Amino acid sequence: MAGLLLGDASHQGAHPVGSQRYSEEKPEDGSRWYFSRKEIEENSPSQEDGIDLKKETYLRKSYCTFLQDLGMRLKVPQVTIATAIIFCHRFFLRQSHAKNDRRTIATVCMFLAGKVEETPRPLKDVIMVSYEIINKKDPTAVQRIKQKEVYEQQKELILLAERVVLATLGFDFNVHHPYKPLVEAIKKFKVAQNALAQVAWNFVNDGLRTSLCLQFKPHHIAAGAIFLAAKFLKVKLPSDGEKVWWQEFDVTPRQLEGRCLFFRY
């Protein structure tokens, strides 16, 4: 596993993105993790350490791909993978890629997400599968991680990183996803439900590779995904009667048109 470059997870070390804006809001309502795209980009700890926006975007997508692969090999549900990705996004909102190895941090986030979503995987399994993915070009990696000395070294690395992640996240594991409001809304539509749900679900998963979850609440992302899926499939969503479909998500058609751009970030 790649070496860990640990950032300072103390109050002084963690980067307070937009902290003043949300300082009076309760941590448990999740508001501490929502910022504008401008705030995210202008207050990036990684960019302060010389990593430009293009490189940071690449690194974000890279650990998302890693987590998707890790989750599938560990046979955890998509929701668990999504939670791990959000933990990772939140971590790098406050810590720099220049000081923290993304795959080590991602491995910790997967281990934590498994516990949070009640789909835990043994730490040993998470470490071994992670090591194999990171060293997939090395045919000896599968056998090497089974050696006690090598495994114990990786375990120590992960446990050290776990302390940094926990401190950086402030032990806040409150995560909500767009999946549930998306599925519940589509069930009410008298349209091609399966096709619409699948395409919208795919848009949500694509959005995980961006900073969307740091900008918009889950039900707004769900609404945007449904709107895009309907356009993609050329499906007309219900818009008559007492309540039109988008009112359930507390958004307006104008907001939907604008927010659909966020899936292209």
Coordinates of C-alpha atoms in Angstrom, one line a residue:
M1 CA 0.0 0.0 0.0
A2 CA 1.3 3.5 -0.8
G3 CA 2.9 5.3 2.1
L4 CA 0.7 7.6 4.1
L5 CA 1.5 11.3 4.3
L6 CA -0.5 12.4 7.3
G7 CA -1.9 15.9 7.5
D8 CA -2.4 17.6 10.9
A9 CA -5.9 16.7 12.0
S10 CA -5.8 19.1 14.9
H11 CA -8.0 22.1 15.0
Q12 CA -5.1 24.2 13.6
G13 CA -4.3 21.7 10.8
A14 CA -7.8 20.9 9.4
H15 CA -8.8 23.4 6.9
P16 CA -12.0 25.3 7.9
V17 CA -13.7 25.7 4.5
G18 CA -16.5 28.2 4.9
S19 CA -16.5 27.6 8.7
Q20 CA -17.9 31.0 9.5
R21 CA -20.8 30.5 7.2
Y22 CA -22.0 27.3 9.0
S23 CA -20.6 27.9 12.5
E24 CA -24.0 28.4 14.1
E25 CA -25.7 25.4 12.5
K26 CA -26.0 22.1 14.3
P27 CA -23.5 19.5 13.1
E28 CA -26.1 16.7 13.2
D29 CA -28.3 18.4 10.5
G30 CA -25.4 17.9 7.9
S31 CA -25.3 21.7 7.1
R32 CA -21.6 21.9 8.1
W33 CA -20.8 19.9 4.9
Y34 CA -22.5 22.1 2.3
F35 CA -20.7 24.8 0.4
S36 CA -20.8 26.6 -2.9
R37 CA -18.6 25.4 -5.7
K38 CA -16.7 28.7 -5.4
E39 CA -16.0 28.1 -1.7
I40 CA -14.9 24.6 -2.3
E41 CA -12.4 25.6 -5.1
E42 CA -11.1 28.8 -3.5
N43 CA -10.5 27.2 -0.1
S44 CA -9.0 24.0 -1.3
P45 CA -6.2 22.8 1.0
S46 CA -4.7 20.9 -1.9
Q47 CA -4.5 23.9 -4.1
E48 CA -2.9 25.9 -1.3
D49 CA -0.2 23.2 -1.4
G50 CA 0.4 23.7 -5.2
I51 CA -2.1 21.1 -6.6
D52 CA -4.1 22.9 -9.3
L53 CA -7.8 22.4 -9.9
K54 CA -7.4 20.0 -12.9
K55 CA -5.1 17.8 -10.8
E56 CA -7.3 17.8 -7.8
T57 CA -10.3 16.9 -10.0
Y58 CA -8.3 13.9 -11.3
L59 CA -7.3 12.8 -7.8
R60 CA -11.0 13.0 -6.7
K61 CA -12.1 10.8 -9.6
S62 CA -9.2 8.5 -9.0
Y63 CA -10.1 7.7 -5.4
C64 CA -13.8 7.3 -6.4
T65 CA -12.8 4.7 -9.0
F66 CA -10.7 3.0 -6.4
L67 CA -13.5 2.9 -3.9
Q68 CA -16.0 1.6 -6.4
D69 CA -13.6 -1.3 -7.2
L70 CA -12.8 -1.9 -3.6
G71 CA -16.5 -2.0 -2.7
M72 CA -17.4 -4.4 -5.5
R73 CA -14.6 -6.8 -4.5
L74 CA -15.7 -6.6 -0.9
K75 CA -19.3 -7.2 -2.1
V76 CA -20.8 -4.3 -0.2
P77 CA -24.0 -2.5 -1.4
Q78 CA -23.8 0.6 -3.6
V79 CA -25.0 2.7 -0.7
T80 CA -22.0 1.7 1.4
I81 CA -19.7 2.6 -1.5
A82 CA -21.4 6.0 -1.8
T83 CA -21.0 6.6 1.9
A84 CA -17.3 5.8 1.7
I85 CA -16.9 8.3 -1.3
I86 CA -18.7 11.0 0.7
F87 CA -16.5 10.5 3.7
C88 CA -13.5 10.8 1.3
H89 CA -14.9 14.0 -0.3
R90 CA -15.4 15.5 3.2
F91 CA -11.9 14.6 4.3
F92 CA -10.2 16.2 1.3
L93 CA -12.4 19.3 1.8
R94 CA -10.4 19.9 4.9
Q95 CA -7.1 18.1 4.2
S96 CA -4.6 18.3 1.4
H97 CA -3.8 15.6 -1.2
A98 CA -0.2 16.7 -0.9
K99 CA -0.1 15.5 2.8
N100 CA -2.4 12.4 2.6
D101 CA -2.2 9.4 0.3
R102 CA -5.7 9.2 -1.3
R103 CA -5.9 5.4 -1.5
T104 CA -4.9 5.0 2.1
I105 CA -7.5 7.5 3.2
A106 CA -10.1 5.8 0.9
T107 CA -9.4 2.4 2.4
V108 CA -10.1 3.8 5.9
C109 CA -13.3 5.5 4.6
M110 CA -14.5 2.1 3.2
F111 CA -13.9 0.4 6.5
L112 CA -15.8 3.2 8.3
A113 CA -18.6 3.2 5.8
G114 CA -19.1 -0.5 6.2
K115 CA -19.7 0.0 9.9
V116 CA -21.9 3.1 9.5
E117 CA -24.2 1.4 6.9
E118 CA -24.3 -1.9 8.9
T119 CA -22.5 -3.8 6.2
P120 CA -19.2 -4.3 8.0
R121 CA -16.2 -6.1 6.5
P122 CA -13.3 -7.4 8.6
L123 CA -10.4 -5.0 8.7
K124 CA -8.1 -7.7 7.5
D125 CA -10.3 -8.2 4.3
V126 CA -10.4 -4.5 3.6
I127 CA -6.6 -4.1 4.0
M128 CA -5.8 -7.2 1.9
V129 CA -8.2 -6.3 -1.0
S130 CA -7.1 -2.7 -0.9
Y131 CA -3.4 -3.7 -1.1
E132 CA -4.1 -6.0 -4.0
I133 CA -5.9 -3.3 -6.0
I134 CA -3.1 -0.7 -5.3
N135 CA -0.5 -3.2 -6.4
K136 CA -2.4 -4.9 -9.2
K137 CA 0.5 -4.6 -11.6
D138 CA 2.6 -6.6 -9.2
P139 CA 1.8 -10.4 -9.5
T140 CA 3.5 -11.1 -6.2
A141 CA 1.3 -8.6 -4.2
V142 CA -1.4 -11.2 -3.5
Q143 CA 1.0 -13.5 -1.7
R144 CA 3.1 -10.7 -0.2
I145 CA 0.2 -9.2 1.8
K146 CA -0.4 -12.6 3.4
Q147 CA 3.0 -12.4 5.1
K148 CA 2.5 -11.4 8.7
E149 CA 5.2 -8.6 8.7
V150 CA 3.8 -7.0 5.6
Y151 CA 0.2 -7.2 6.8
E152 CA 1.0 -5.8 10.2
Q153 CA 2.8 -2.9 8.6
Q154 CA -0.3 -2.1 6.5
K155 CA -2.6 -2.5 9.4
E156 CA -0.6 0.0 11.5
L157 CA -0.7 2.4 8.5
I158 CA -4.5 2.1 8.3
L159 CA -5.1 2.4 12.0
L160 CA -3.0 5.6 12.1
A161 CA -4.9 7.0 9.1
E162 CA -8.2 6.1 10.7
R163 CA -7.4 8.4 13.6
V164 CA -6.7 11.3 11.2
V165 CA -9.9 10.6 9.3
L166 CA -12.0 10.5 12.4
A167 CA -10.5 13.7 13.7
T168 CA -10.9 15.5 10.4
L169 CA -14.6 14.4 10.0
G170 CA -15.2 15.4 13.6
F171 CA -16.7 11.9 14.2
D172 CA -19.7 13.1 12.1
F173 CA -21.0 10.1 10.2
N174 CA -24.3 11.6 9.3
V175 CA -24.8 10.8 5.6
H176 CA -28.0 10.8 3.5
H177 CA -28.1 9.7 -0.2
P178 CA -30.4 10.7 -3.1
Y179 CA -31.3 7.0 -3.8
K180 CA -34.3 6.8 -1.4
P181 CA -36.1 10.0 -2.4
L182 CA -35.3 9.2 -6.1
V183 CA -36.9 5.7 -5.9
E184 CA -39.9 6.9 -3.8
A185 CA -40.7 9.7 -6.2
I186 CA -40.4 7.5 -9.3
K187 CA -42.8 4.9 -7.8
K188 CA -45.5 7.6 -8.0
F189 CA -45.0 8.3 -11.7
K190 CA -47.2 6.5 -14.3
V191 CA -44.3 6.2 -16.7
A192 CA -41.6 3.7 -17.6
Q193 CA -40.5 3.4 -13.9
N194 CA -37.7 0.8 -14.3
A195 CA -36.0 2.6 -17.1
L196 CA -36.3 6.0 -15.5
A197 CA -35.1 4.7 -12.1
Q198 CA -32.1 3.0 -13.7
V199 CA -30.9 6.0 -15.7
A200 CA -31.5 8.4 -12.8
W201 CA -29.6 6.1 -10.5
N202 CA -26.7 6.1 -12.9
F203 CA -26.7 9.9 -13.0
V204 CA -26.5 9.9 -9.2
N205 CA -23.6 7.5 -9.3
D206 CA -21.8 9.6 -11.9
G207 CA -22.4 12.6 -9.7
L208 CA -20.6 10.9 -6.8
R209 CA -17.3 11.5 -8.7
T210 CA -17.8 15.2 -8.4
S211 CA -18.2 17.6 -5.5
L212 CA -22.0 17.6 -5.9
C213 CA -22.6 16.0 -2.4
L214 CA -20.7 18.9 -0.9
Q215 CA -22.9 21.5 -2.7
F216 CA -26.5 20.1 -2.8
K217 CA -28.7 18.2 -0.5
P218 CA -29.6 14.6 -1.5
H219 CA -33.2 15.4 -2.5
H220 CA -32.1 18.2 -4.8
I221 CA -29.6 15.8 -6.5
A222 CA -32.4 13.2 -6.8
A223 CA -34.6 15.8 -8.5
G224 CA -31.8 16.8 -10.9
A225 CA -31.1 13.1 -11.7
I226 CA -34.8 12.4 -12.5
F227 CA -35.1 15.5 -14.6
L228 CA -32.0 14.5 -16.7
A229 CA -33.1 10.9 -16.9
A230 CA -36.5 12.0 -18.2
K231 CA -34.9 14.2 -20.9
F232 CA -32.5 11.4 -21.9
L233 CA -35.4 8.9 -22.2
K234 CA -37.8 11.5 -23.7
V235 CA -40.3 10.7 -21.0
K236 CA -42.9 13.2 -20.0
L237 CA -43.1 13.5 -16.2
P238 CA -46.5 14.3 -14.5
S239 CA -47.2 18.0 -14.4
D240 CA -50.9 18.3 -13.9
G241 CA -53.2 17.8 -10.9
E242 CA -52.8 19.4 -7.5
K243 CA -49.1 18.7 -7.3
V244 CA -46.5 18.5 -10.0
W245 CA -43.6 16.1 -9.6
W246 CA -40.8 18.6 -8.8
Q247 CA -42.7 20.2 -5.9
E248 CA -42.0 17.1 -3.8
F249 CA -38.3 18.0 -4.0
D250 CA -38.9 21.7 -3.0
V251 CA -37.3 22.9 -6.3
T252 CA -38.6 25.0 -9.2
P253 CA -38.3 24.2 -12.9
R254 CA -35.8 27.1 -13.3
Q255 CA -33.7 25.7 -10.5
L256 CA -33.8 22.2 -12.1
E257 CA -32.7 23.6 -15.4
G258 CA -29.7 25.3 -13.8
R259 CA -28.8 22.5 -11.4
C260 CA -28.7 19.9 -14.1
L261 CA -25.4 21.6 -15.1
F262 CA -23.9 20.3 -11.9
F263 CA -23.8 16.7 -13.3
R264 CA -21.3 17.9 -15.9
Y265 CA -18.8 19.2 -13.4

